[in-house]
Amino acid sequence: MDAGHKDGRDEQVSHINAESGYGSETSLRRHGSMLSLTSAASALSATSTSSFKKGHRLREKLAEMETFRDILCRQVDTLQKYFDSCADAVSKDEFQRDRAVEEEEDDFPATARSDSEYNHNNNGSKEKLYPPASPKGMNGIDFKGEAITFKATTAGILSTLSHCIELMVKREDSWQKRLDKELEKRRRVEDAYKSAVNELKKKSHYGGPDYEEGPNSLINEDEFFDAVEAALDRQDKIEEQCQTEKVRIPRLTPIPPGDAYSAVSKHRYATKVEEMVQNHMTYSLQDVGGDANWQLVIEEGEMKVYRREVEENGIVLDPLKATHAVKGVTGHEVCHYFWDTAVRFDWETTIENFNVVETLSDNAVIVYQTHKRVWPASQRDVLYLSAIRKILATNENDPDTWLVCNFSVDHEKAAPTNRCVRAKINVAMICQTMVSPPEGDKEISRDNILCKITYVANVNPGGWAPASVLRAVARREYPKFLKRFTSYVQDKTAWKPILF
C-alpha cells in the first residue's frame, strides 16, 4: 500500500471516529466521570466508585447511564455498518468470481493463462486468484478498537447500574425507617384518641343520660354491644376471684319433707299459682326439638338451649327453653336450692340486693331483687312471687317431679322507681328424677340417679336496649347460669343423704 493511500485511510478513520464520538478529547469530556472510552472497564469502575464516595446522588448516576446509553447506541450502529459492509463484500466477491469465470471460459483457452493467475492446490488442481472486493467504508473502521470500546461501555453501564441499585436500596432503607417512625407515631395517636374517647364516655356516663340506655341514646348498637360485653367480662373475672378467695360457710338449712310442698296453699295468690303450675306442666314439658318456630342456639353436652324470636312494640320478648341432665342429684334437691332464698347469694352472681317482701306460705314468697348494672344498660329490678311444688304422680310409672315457678306481681312495699327499669318475668324450673335400679341388693346411691331439668323463661326486660344486644346476652348468660347452678347443687349434696 502506498503512502498516499495510507494517508487517505488515516483521514477516513479519523473522520469516522470523530462522527462516532471516539476520535476527539472534546467529545470524551462531555461524558462526565468517564475519562476515556478506550480505557479498560476497571478504570471506569474505579472512577464511578470514586464519584459515589464523593457523594454523587442517584440523579447523577442516572445521568451517567443516559450518556452511556447514547454512546452504546452509536457504537452499535457503527458495528452494524461494519457487519453489513462485510456481508456486502462477500456477496460482491462471489458474484465477481462467478462472472469472471464465465467470461474467461468463453474468450480464452485455459492453456493461455499465466500460472501466476492461479493458486496451485495440493491435489494438483489450479484455482483462479481474484483480488478481494473492498467494501465501501470498511477500511476506515478499526474493528478491534470498536470491540474494546463496546466492552468498556457495557462495563461502565453495569457498574453504574450496580451503584444505582445500591443507592436505591439505601434510600429504601431510609424511607422504611421513616415509615416505621410515622406508623409508630400514628399508633400512639390512635391509642391516645381511644383513651380520650373512653374517658369521655365514662364522664358522659356519670354526667348525663345521653350516653346510656334510653330513647335518645347517642350510642349506636355496636358500641352498646361492645360495652355490655366488656362489662360482663369484668363481672366474670371479679366473680372468679371471689370464688377462689372466699370459703363458703356451710348453711344449715333443713329441707322439709316433700309432703309439705304437695298441698295447695291458701293465700291471695293461690289461684294464680295453681294456674301457672298447670300451664307449665302442660306446655313447658313439650318437646320443641322438631318445632320450626324454635331455634337451637346452644348445645353443650347434655344441655340444649332453644329460643323463639318474639318482639312486641320493639321490645324483645323471646321465650327461652333449656333442657339439661345432671347426674347424682334429685329433682327435689335441685328445686329446693333454686327456691330457697337463704342460699340465693351462693350461686346467683347477677344480684346486687335481695330481700323477701312477704312470706305467703311455707312454699310461696314474694321477692324483690335488683340486678347488677351492666353499663350502658340501665339497672333492672324485678318483683316476683316464687312458689315450689311437688307434682303428684297420676300413675306409678310417672317420674318424681318437682317445680318452681316465678312470675311477676305487684306489691305496695316494692313499687317501681325511677332508679331502675322494672322487668317482668315468668320462669319455671321443672325437675324429674330418674332412678336406675342398683345391682343385686345394693342400696340406691347417687350413681343411680339422674335429674332431667327443663327450664323455661319468658322475660320482658323493658327499657330501650337493642334487640341484638338482648339476644346476645341471653345466649351468653343462660347456659352459664345453668352450668353454674347445677354444679353448685352437686357440690352441696355430694356427701349428704339422698333427698327424694
Coordinates of C-alpha atoms in Angstrom, one line a residue:
M1 CA 0.0 0.0 0.0
D2 CA 1.5 3.4 -1.0
A3 CA 1.9 6.4 1.3
G4 CA -0.9 8.4 -0.3
H5 CA -3.4 5.6 0.1
K6 CA -2.4 5.1 3.8
D7 CA -2.8 8.8 4.5
G8 CA -6.2 8.8 2.9
R9 CA -7.2 5.8 5.1
D10 CA -6.0 7.5 8.3
E11 CA -8.1 10.6 7.4
Q12 CA -11.1 8.4 6.8
V13 CA -10.6 6.6 10.2
S14 CA -10.2 9.9 11.9
H15 CA -13.4 11.1 10.2
I16 CA -15.4 8.0 11.2
N17 CA -14.1 8.1 14.8
A18 CA -15.0 11.7 15.1
E19 CA -18.5 11.0 13.9
S20 CA -19.0 8.1 16.3
G21 CA -17.7 10.1 19.3
Y22 CA -14.4 8.4 19.9
G23 CA -12.0 10.4 18.0
S24 CA -11.7 13.7 20.0
E25 CA -10.9 14.6 23.5
T26 CA -13.7 17.3 23.4
S27 CA -16.3 14.6 22.8
L28 CA -14.9 12.5 25.7
R29 CA -15.1 15.3 28.1
R30 CA -18.8 15.6 27.5
H31 CA -19.3 12.3 29.3
G32 CA -18.7 13.5 32.8
S33 CA -17.0 11.0 35.0
M34 CA -15.7 8.9 32.1
L35 CA -12.0 9.6 31.3
S36 CA -11.7 7.6 28.1
L37 CA -13.9 5.2 26.3
T38 CA -10.9 3.2 25.2
S39 CA -9.7 2.6 28.7
A40 CA -10.3 -0.7 30.5
A41 CA -13.5 -1.4 32.3
S42 CA -11.7 -1.4 35.7
A43 CA -10.8 2.3 35.1
L44 CA -14.5 3.1 34.6
S45 CA -15.5 1.1 37.7
A46 CA -12.9 2.9 39.8
T47 CA -13.9 6.3 38.6
S48 CA -17.6 5.6 39.3
T49 CA -16.8 4.2 42.7
S50 CA -14.8 7.3 43.5
S51 CA -17.6 9.6 42.4
F52 CA -20.0 7.6 44.5
K53 CA -17.8 8.0 47.6
K54 CA -17.7 11.7 46.9
G55 CA -21.4 11.9 47.4
H56 CA -22.9 11.7 44.0
R57 CA -26.6 11.2 44.1
L58 CA -28.9 8.9 42.3
R59 CA -29.8 11.6 39.8
E60 CA -26.1 11.9 38.7
K61 CA -25.8 8.2 38.3
L62 CA -28.9 8.1 36.2
A63 CA -27.4 10.9 34.0
E64 CA -24.2 8.8 33.6
M65 CA -26.4 5.9 32.4
E66 CA -28.1 8.2 29.9
T67 CA -24.7 9.2 28.5
F68 CA -23.6 5.6 28.3
R69 CA -26.8 4.7 26.5
D70 CA -26.2 7.3 23.8
I71 CA -22.6 6.1 23.3
L72 CA -23.7 2.5 23.2
C73 CA -26.3 3.2 20.6
R74 CA -23.8 4.9 18.3
Q75 CA -21.3 2.0 18.8
V76 CA -24.0 -0.5 17.9
D77 CA -24.8 1.5 14.7
T78 CA -21.1 1.6 13.8
L79 CA -20.6 -2.1 14.3
Q80 CA -23.8 -2.8 12.4
K81 CA -22.5 -0.8 9.5
Y82 CA -19.2 -2.8 9.6
F83 CA -21.0 -6.1 9.6
D84 CA -23.3 -5.0 6.8
S85 CA -20.2 -3.9 4.8
C86 CA -18.6 -7.3 5.4
A87 CA -21.7 -9.1 4.2
D88 CA -22.0 -6.9 1.1
A89 CA -18.3 -7.5 0.3
V90 CA -18.7 -11.3 0.5
S91 CA -21.7 -11.2 -1.8
K92 CA -20.0 -9.0 -4.4
D93 CA -16.8 -11.1 -4.3
E94 CA -18.8 -14.3 -5.1
F95 CA -20.7 -12.6 -7.8
Q96 CA -17.4 -11.2 -9.4
R97 CA -15.8 -14.7 -9.2
D98 CA -18.7 -16.4 -11.0
R99 CA -18.9 -13.7 -13.7
A100 CA -15.1 -13.7 -14.4
V101 CA -15.1 -17.5 -14.7
E102 CA -17.9 -17.4 -17.3
E103 CA -16.1 -14.6 -19.3
E104 CA -12.7 -16.3 -19.4
E105 CA -14.2 -19.7 -20.4
D106 CA -15.8 -18.0 -23.4
D107 CA -12.9 -15.8 -24.5
F108 CA -9.6 -17.5 -23.6
P109 CA -8.5 -21.1 -23.6
A110 CA -7.4 -22.4 -20.3
T111 CA -3.8 -23.1 -21.5
A112 CA -3.2 -19.5 -22.5
R113 CA -3.4 -18.2 -18.9
S114 CA -0.4 -17.5 -16.8
D115 CA 0.4 -19.7 -13.9
S116 CA 0.7 -16.7 -11.7
E117 CA -3.0 -16.1 -12.1
Y118 CA -3.8 -19.5 -10.4
N119 CA -3.5 -20.9 -6.9
H120 CA -2.0 -24.4 -7.0
N121 CA -3.8 -26.8 -4.7
N122 CA -2.3 -29.8 -3.0
N123 CA -4.2 -32.2 -5.4
G124 CA -2.6 -30.6 -8.4
S125 CA -5.6 -28.5 -9.5
K126 CA -5.4 -24.8 -10.0
E127 CA -7.7 -22.1 -8.7
K128 CA -8.0 -18.6 -10.3
L129 CA -6.9 -15.8 -8.0
Y130 CA -9.1 -12.7 -7.7
P131 CA -8.4 -9.6 -5.6
P132 CA -10.9 -9.4 -2.7
A133 CA -13.5 -6.8 -3.0
S134 CA -13.1 -4.0 -0.6
P135 CA -16.5 -2.9 0.9
K136 CA -17.2 0.8 1.0
G137 CA -16.1 2.4 4.2
M138 CA -14.8 -0.9 5.6
N139 CA -11.1 0.2 5.6
G140 CA -12.0 3.2 7.8
I141 CA -13.2 1.2 10.8
D142 CA -10.9 -0.2 13.5
F143 CA -12.9 -3.3 14.4
K144 CA -10.6 -4.2 17.4
G145 CA -10.8 -0.7 18.8
E146 CA -14.6 -0.7 18.4
A147 CA -14.9 -4.0 20.2
I148 CA -12.8 -2.7 23.1
T149 CA -14.7 0.5 23.4
F150 CA -18.0 -1.5 23.2
K151 CA -16.9 -3.8 26.1
A152 CA -15.8 -0.8 28.1
T153 CA -19.1 1.0 27.6
T154 CA -21.1 -2.0 28.7
A155 CA -18.9 -2.5 31.7
G156 CA -19.5 1.1 32.6
I157 CA -23.2 0.7 32.3
L158 CA -23.2 -2.4 34.6
S159 CA -21.0 -0.6 37.1
T160 CA -23.2 2.5 37.2
L161 CA -26.3 0.3 37.3
S162 CA -24.9 -1.5 40.3
H163 CA -24.3 1.8 42.1
C164 CA -27.8 2.9 41.3
I165 CA -29.2 -0.2 42.8
E166 CA -27.1 0.3 45.9
L167 CA -28.2 3.9 46.2
M168 CA -31.9 2.9 45.8
V169 CA -31.5 0.1 48.5
K170 CA -30.0 2.6 50.9
R171 CA -32.7 5.1 50.1
E172 CA -35.4 2.4 50.5
D173 CA -33.9 1.6 54.0
S174 CA -34.0 5.2 54.9
W175 CA -37.7 5.6 53.7
Q176 CA -38.6 2.4 55.6
K177 CA -37.2 3.7 58.8
R178 CA -39.1 7.0 58.3
L179 CA -42.3 4.9 57.6
D180 CA -41.8 2.9 60.7
K181 CA -41.4 6.0 62.8
E182 CA -44.6 7.5 61.2
L183 CA -46.5 4.3 61.9
E184 CA -45.4 4.3 65.5
K185 CA -46.5 7.9 65.9
R186 CA -49.8 7.1 64.3
R187 CA -50.3 4.1 66.7
R188 CA -49.6 6.3 69.7
V189 CA -52.0 9.0 68.4
E190 CA -54.7 6.3 67.9
D191 CA -54.1 4.9 71.4
A192 CA -54.4 8.4 72.8
Y193 CA -57.5 9.0 70.9
K194 CA -59.2 5.8 72.1
S195 CA -58.2 6.5 75.6
A196 CA -59.7 10.0 75.3
V197 CA -62.9 8.6 73.8
N198 CA -63.2 6.1 76.6
E199 CA -62.7 8.7 79.3
L200 CA -65.2 10.9 77.6
K201 CA -67.7 8.0 77.6
K202 CA -67.1 7.4 81.3
K203 CA -67.6 11.1 82.1
S204 CA -70.7 11.2 79.9
H205 CA -72.0 8.1 81.8
Y206 CA -71.8 9.9 85.1
G207 CA -72.7 13.3 83.7
G208 CA -75.8 12.7 81.6
P209 CA -78.2 10.2 80.2
D210 CA -77.3 10.7 76.5
Y211 CA -74.7 8.0 76.6
E212 CA -76.8 5.5 78.5
E213 CA -79.7 3.3 77.6
G214 CA -82.7 5.4 76.6
P215 CA -84.8 6.6 73.7
N216 CA -82.3 9.4 72.9
S217 CA -79.1 7.5 73.5
L218 CA -76.1 8.6 71.4
I219 CA -74.5 5.1 71.5
N220 CA -75.0 3.0 68.4
E221 CA -75.9 -0.7 68.5
D222 CA -72.3 -1.9 68.0
E223 CA -70.9 0.3 70.7
F224 CA -73.7 -0.7 73.1
F225 CA -73.0 -4.4 72.5
D226 CA -69.2 -3.9 73.0
A227 CA -69.8 -2.0 76.2
V228 CA -72.2 -4.6 77.6
E229 CA -69.9 -7.5 76.7
A230 CA -66.9 -5.8 78.3
A231 CA -68.9 -5.1 81.5
L232 CA -70.0 -8.8 81.7
D233 CA -66.4 -10.0 81.2
R234 CA -65.3 -7.8 84.1
Q235 CA -68.0 -9.2 86.3
D236 CA -67.0 -12.7 85.4
K237 CA -63.4 -12.0 86.4
I238 CA -64.5 -10.5 89.7
E239 CA -66.7 -13.5 90.4
E240 CA -63.9 -15.9 89.6
Q241 CA -61.6 -14.1 92.0
C242 CA -64.2 -14.1 94.7
Q243 CA -64.8 -17.8 94.3
T244 CA -61.2 -18.6 94.7
E245 CA -60.6 -16.3 97.7
K246 CA -63.7 -16.9 99.8
V247 CA -64.5 -20.1 101.7
R248 CA -68.2 -20.9 101.8
I249 CA -69.8 -21.0 105.2
P250 CA -71.9 -24.1 105.5
R251 CA -75.6 -23.1 105.8
L252 CA -77.7 -25.4 107.9
T253 CA -80.9 -25.1 106.0
P254 CA -83.2 -28.1 106.8
I255 CA -85.1 -29.3 103.8
P256 CA -88.8 -30.0 104.6
P257 CA -90.2 -33.3 103.5
G258 CA -91.9 -33.5 100.1
D259 CA -95.4 -33.8 101.5
A260 CA -95.2 -30.2 102.9
Y261 CA -94.9 -28.9 99.3
S262 CA -97.5 -31.1 97.6
A263 CA -100.6 -29.4 99.0
V264 CA -102.2 -26.3 97.5
S265 CA -101.5 -23.3 99.8
K266 CA -104.2 -20.9 100.9
H267 CA -103.3 -17.2 100.2
R268 CA -104.5 -14.4 98.0
Y269 CA -102.3 -15.6 95.0
A270 CA -103.1 -19.3 95.4
T271 CA -105.4 -19.5 92.4
K272 CA -102.8 -17.7 90.2
V273 CA -100.1 -20.1 91.4
E274 CA -102.2 -23.1 90.6
E275 CA -102.9 -21.7 87.1
M276 CA -99.2 -21.2 86.5
V277 CA -98.3 -24.6 87.7
Q278 CA -100.8 -26.3 85.4
N279 CA -99.8 -24.3 82.4
H280 CA -96.1 -25.1 82.9
M281 CA -96.9 -28.8 83.3
T282 CA -99.0 -28.8 80.2
Y283 CA -96.9 -26.8 77.8
S284 CA -93.3 -26.4 79.2
L285 CA -92.6 -30.2 79.1
Q286 CA -93.5 -30.5 75.4
D287 CA -90.6 -31.3 73.1
V288 CA -89.7 -28.4 70.8
G289 CA -86.8 -30.1 69.1
G290 CA -88.8 -30.6 65.8
D291 CA -90.7 -27.3 66.0
A292 CA -89.6 -24.9 63.3
N293 CA -90.5 -21.9 65.4
W294 CA -87.8 -22.8 68.0
Q295 CA -84.2 -22.3 67.2
L296 CA -81.4 -24.4 68.8
V297 CA -78.9 -21.8 69.8
I298 CA -76.6 -23.7 72.2
E299 CA -75.8 -27.4 72.6
E300 CA -73.1 -28.4 75.1
G301 CA -73.1 -32.0 76.1
E302 CA -76.5 -32.8 77.7
M303 CA -77.6 -29.2 77.7
K304 CA -79.6 -27.7 74.9
V305 CA -81.0 -24.2 74.7
Y306 CA -83.8 -23.2 72.4
R307 CA -85.2 -19.7 71.5
R308 CA -88.2 -18.4 69.7
E309 CA -87.9 -14.8 68.5
V310 CA -90.8 -12.6 69.6
E311 CA -91.0 -8.8 69.6
E312 CA -93.7 -6.5 70.9
N313 CA -93.6 -2.8 70.3
G314 CA -89.9 -3.1 69.6
I315 CA -89.1 -5.0 72.9
V316 CA -87.6 -8.4 72.7
L317 CA -89.8 -11.0 74.4
D318 CA -88.1 -14.2 73.2
P319 CA -89.3 -17.2 75.1
L320 CA -86.4 -19.4 76.1
K321 CA -86.3 -23.1 76.9
A322 CA -83.4 -25.2 78.1
T323 CA -83.1 -28.9 78.8
H324 CA -80.3 -30.5 80.9
A325 CA -79.5 -33.7 82.6
V326 CA -77.5 -33.8 85.8
K327 CA -76.1 -36.9 87.5
G328 CA -76.1 -37.5 91.2
V329 CA -78.9 -35.2 92.3
T330 CA -82.7 -35.4 92.6
G331 CA -85.4 -33.1 91.4
H332 CA -86.3 -32.2 95.0
E333 CA -82.7 -31.1 95.7
V334 CA -82.4 -29.0 92.6
C335 CA -85.7 -27.2 93.1
H336 CA -85.0 -26.7 96.8
Y337 CA -81.8 -24.8 96.2
F338 CA -83.3 -22.9 93.3
W339 CA -86.2 -21.7 95.5
D340 CA -84.5 -21.3 98.9
T341 CA -83.8 -17.6 99.5
A342 CA -81.3 -18.4 102.2
V343 CA -78.7 -19.7 99.7
R344 CA -79.5 -17.4 96.8
F345 CA -76.3 -15.4 97.0
D346 CA -74.3 -18.6 97.0
W347 CA -74.9 -19.3 93.3
E348 CA -76.6 -16.2 91.9
T349 CA -73.9 -13.8 90.8
T350 CA -76.0 -11.2 89.0
I351 CA -78.0 -9.9 92.0
E352 CA -77.0 -6.7 93.8
N353 CA -79.7 -6.6 96.5
F354 CA -82.3 -9.2 97.5
N355 CA -85.0 -9.3 100.1
V356 CA -88.2 -11.2 100.9
V357 CA -91.1 -8.7 100.8
E358 CA -93.7 -11.1 102.1
T359 CA -94.0 -14.8 103.0
L360 CA -97.3 -16.1 101.7
S361 CA -96.9 -19.7 102.9
D362 CA -94.3 -22.3 103.6
N363 CA -93.9 -22.8 99.9
A364 CA -94.6 -19.3 98.4
V365 CA -92.8 -16.0 99.0
I366 CA -92.8 -12.6 97.2
V367 CA -89.2 -11.5 96.5
Y368 CA -87.8 -8.1 95.4
Q369 CA -84.3 -8.0 93.9
T370 CA -82.1 -5.6 92.0
H371 CA -79.5 -6.9 89.5
K372 CA -76.0 -5.5 89.0
R373 CA -75.9 -2.8 86.4
V374 CA -74.2 -3.6 83.1
W375 CA -73.3 -0.2 81.6
P376 CA -74.6 1.4 79.4
A377 CA -77.8 -0.6 80.0
S378 CA -80.0 0.7 82.8
Q379 CA -80.2 -1.2 86.0
R380 CA -83.1 -3.7 86.3
D381 CA -85.2 -4.8 89.2
V382 CA -87.8 -7.4 89.5
L383 CA -90.6 -8.2 91.9
Y384 CA -92.0 -11.7 91.7
L385 CA -93.8 -14.5 93.5
S386 CA -91.7 -17.7 93.9
A387 CA -93.5 -21.0 94.7
I388 CA -92.2 -24.5 95.0
R389 CA -94.5 -27.6 94.4
K390 CA -94.2 -31.3 94.3
I391 CA -96.3 -32.7 91.4
L392 CA -98.3 -35.7 92.5
A393 CA -97.9 -38.7 90.1
T394 CA -101.0 -39.8 88.3
N395 CA -99.7 -43.4 87.9
E396 CA -96.8 -45.4 89.2
N397 CA -94.7 -45.0 86.0
D398 CA -94.6 -41.2 86.3
P399 CA -91.2 -39.9 87.4
D400 CA -90.9 -38.0 90.7
T401 CA -91.5 -34.3 89.5
W402 CA -90.8 -31.0 91.3
L403 CA -91.5 -27.5 90.0
V404 CA -90.5 -23.9 91.0
C405 CA -92.4 -21.1 89.2
N406 CA -91.5 -17.4 89.5
F407 CA -93.8 -14.8 88.0
S408 CA -94.1 -11.0 88.4
V409 CA -96.6 -9.5 90.8
D410 CA -97.3 -6.1 92.3
H411 CA -96.7 -5.1 95.9
E412 CA -97.2 -1.9 97.8
K413 CA -93.9 -2.3 99.6
A414 CA -91.9 -2.5 96.4
A415 CA -93.3 0.0 93.9
P416 CA -91.4 0.8 90.7
T417 CA -88.8 3.7 91.0
N418 CA -87.0 5.9 88.5
R419 CA -83.7 4.4 89.6
C420 CA -84.3 1.0 87.9
V421 CA -86.3 -0.3 84.9
R422 CA -88.8 -2.9 86.2
A423 CA -88.6 -6.2 84.3
K424 CA -91.4 -8.7 84.1
I425 CA -90.8 -12.4 84.3
N426 CA -92.5 -15.8 84.0
V427 CA -89.9 -18.5 84.8
A428 CA -90.3 -22.2 85.7
M429 CA -87.8 -24.9 86.6
I430 CA -89.2 -28.4 86.3
C431 CA -87.1 -31.3 87.6
Q432 CA -87.8 -35.0 87.1
T433 CA -85.8 -37.7 88.9
M434 CA -84.8 -40.9 87.1
V435 CA -83.6 -43.9 89.1
S436 CA -81.7 -46.8 87.6
P437 CA -82.1 -50.0 89.8
P438 CA -78.8 -50.9 91.5
E439 CA -77.3 -54.4 91.1
G440 CA -78.4 -57.1 93.5
D441 CA -79.4 -55.9 96.9
K442 CA -77.3 -52.8 97.0
E443 CA -78.9 -49.6 98.1
I444 CA -79.6 -46.7 95.7
S445 CA -76.6 -44.4 95.6
R446 CA -76.1 -41.1 93.8
D447 CA -74.6 -43.0 90.9
N448 CA -78.1 -44.5 90.2
I449 CA -80.0 -41.2 90.0
L450 CA -80.3 -38.7 87.2
C451 CA -82.2 -35.4 87.2
K452 CA -83.7 -34.1 84.0
I453 CA -84.2 -30.4 84.1
T454 CA -86.5 -28.3 81.9
Y455 CA -86.0 -24.5 82.4
V456 CA -88.3 -22.0 80.6
A457 CA -88.1 -18.3 80.8
N458 CA -90.3 -15.5 79.4
V459 CA -88.8 -12.2 80.2
N460 CA -89.8 -8.6 79.3
P461 CA -86.7 -6.6 80.1
G462 CA -88.4 -3.2 79.5
G463 CA -86.3 -0.2 78.6
W464 CA -84.7 0.6 75.3
A465 CA -81.9 -1.9 74.9
P466 CA -81.2 -3.0 71.3
A467 CA -82.8 -6.3 70.3
S468 CA -79.4 -7.8 69.1
V469 CA -77.8 -7.0 72.4
L470 CA -80.6 -8.6 74.5
R471 CA -80.4 -11.8 72.4
A472 CA -76.6 -12.0 72.6
V473 CA -76.7 -11.5 76.4
A474 CA -79.4 -14.2 76.8
R475 CA -77.4 -16.6 74.6
R476 CA -74.3 -16.0 76.7
E477 CA -75.8 -15.9 80.2
Y478 CA -78.4 -18.6 80.4
P479 CA -76.1 -21.5 79.7
K480 CA -73.6 -20.1 82.2
F481 CA -76.4 -19.9 84.8
L482 CA -77.5 -23.5 84.3
K483 CA -73.9 -24.9 84.5
R484 CA -73.0 -22.8 87.5
F485 CA -76.2 -23.6 89.4
T486 CA -76.2 -27.4 88.7
S487 CA -72.6 -27.6 89.7
Y488 CA -73.4 -25.8 92.9
V489 CA -76.2 -28.3 93.7
Q490 CA -73.9 -31.3 93.0
D491 CA -71.2 -29.8 95.4
K492 CA -73.8 -29.2 98.1
T493 CA -75.4 -32.6 98.0
A494 CA -72.3 -34.8 97.2
W495 CA -71.9 -36.1 100.8
K496 CA -75.4 -35.8 102.0
P497 CA -78.2 -38.4 102.1
I498 CA -80.3 -38.6 99.0
L499 CA -83.4 -36.5 99.3
F500 CA -86.3 -37.8 97.1

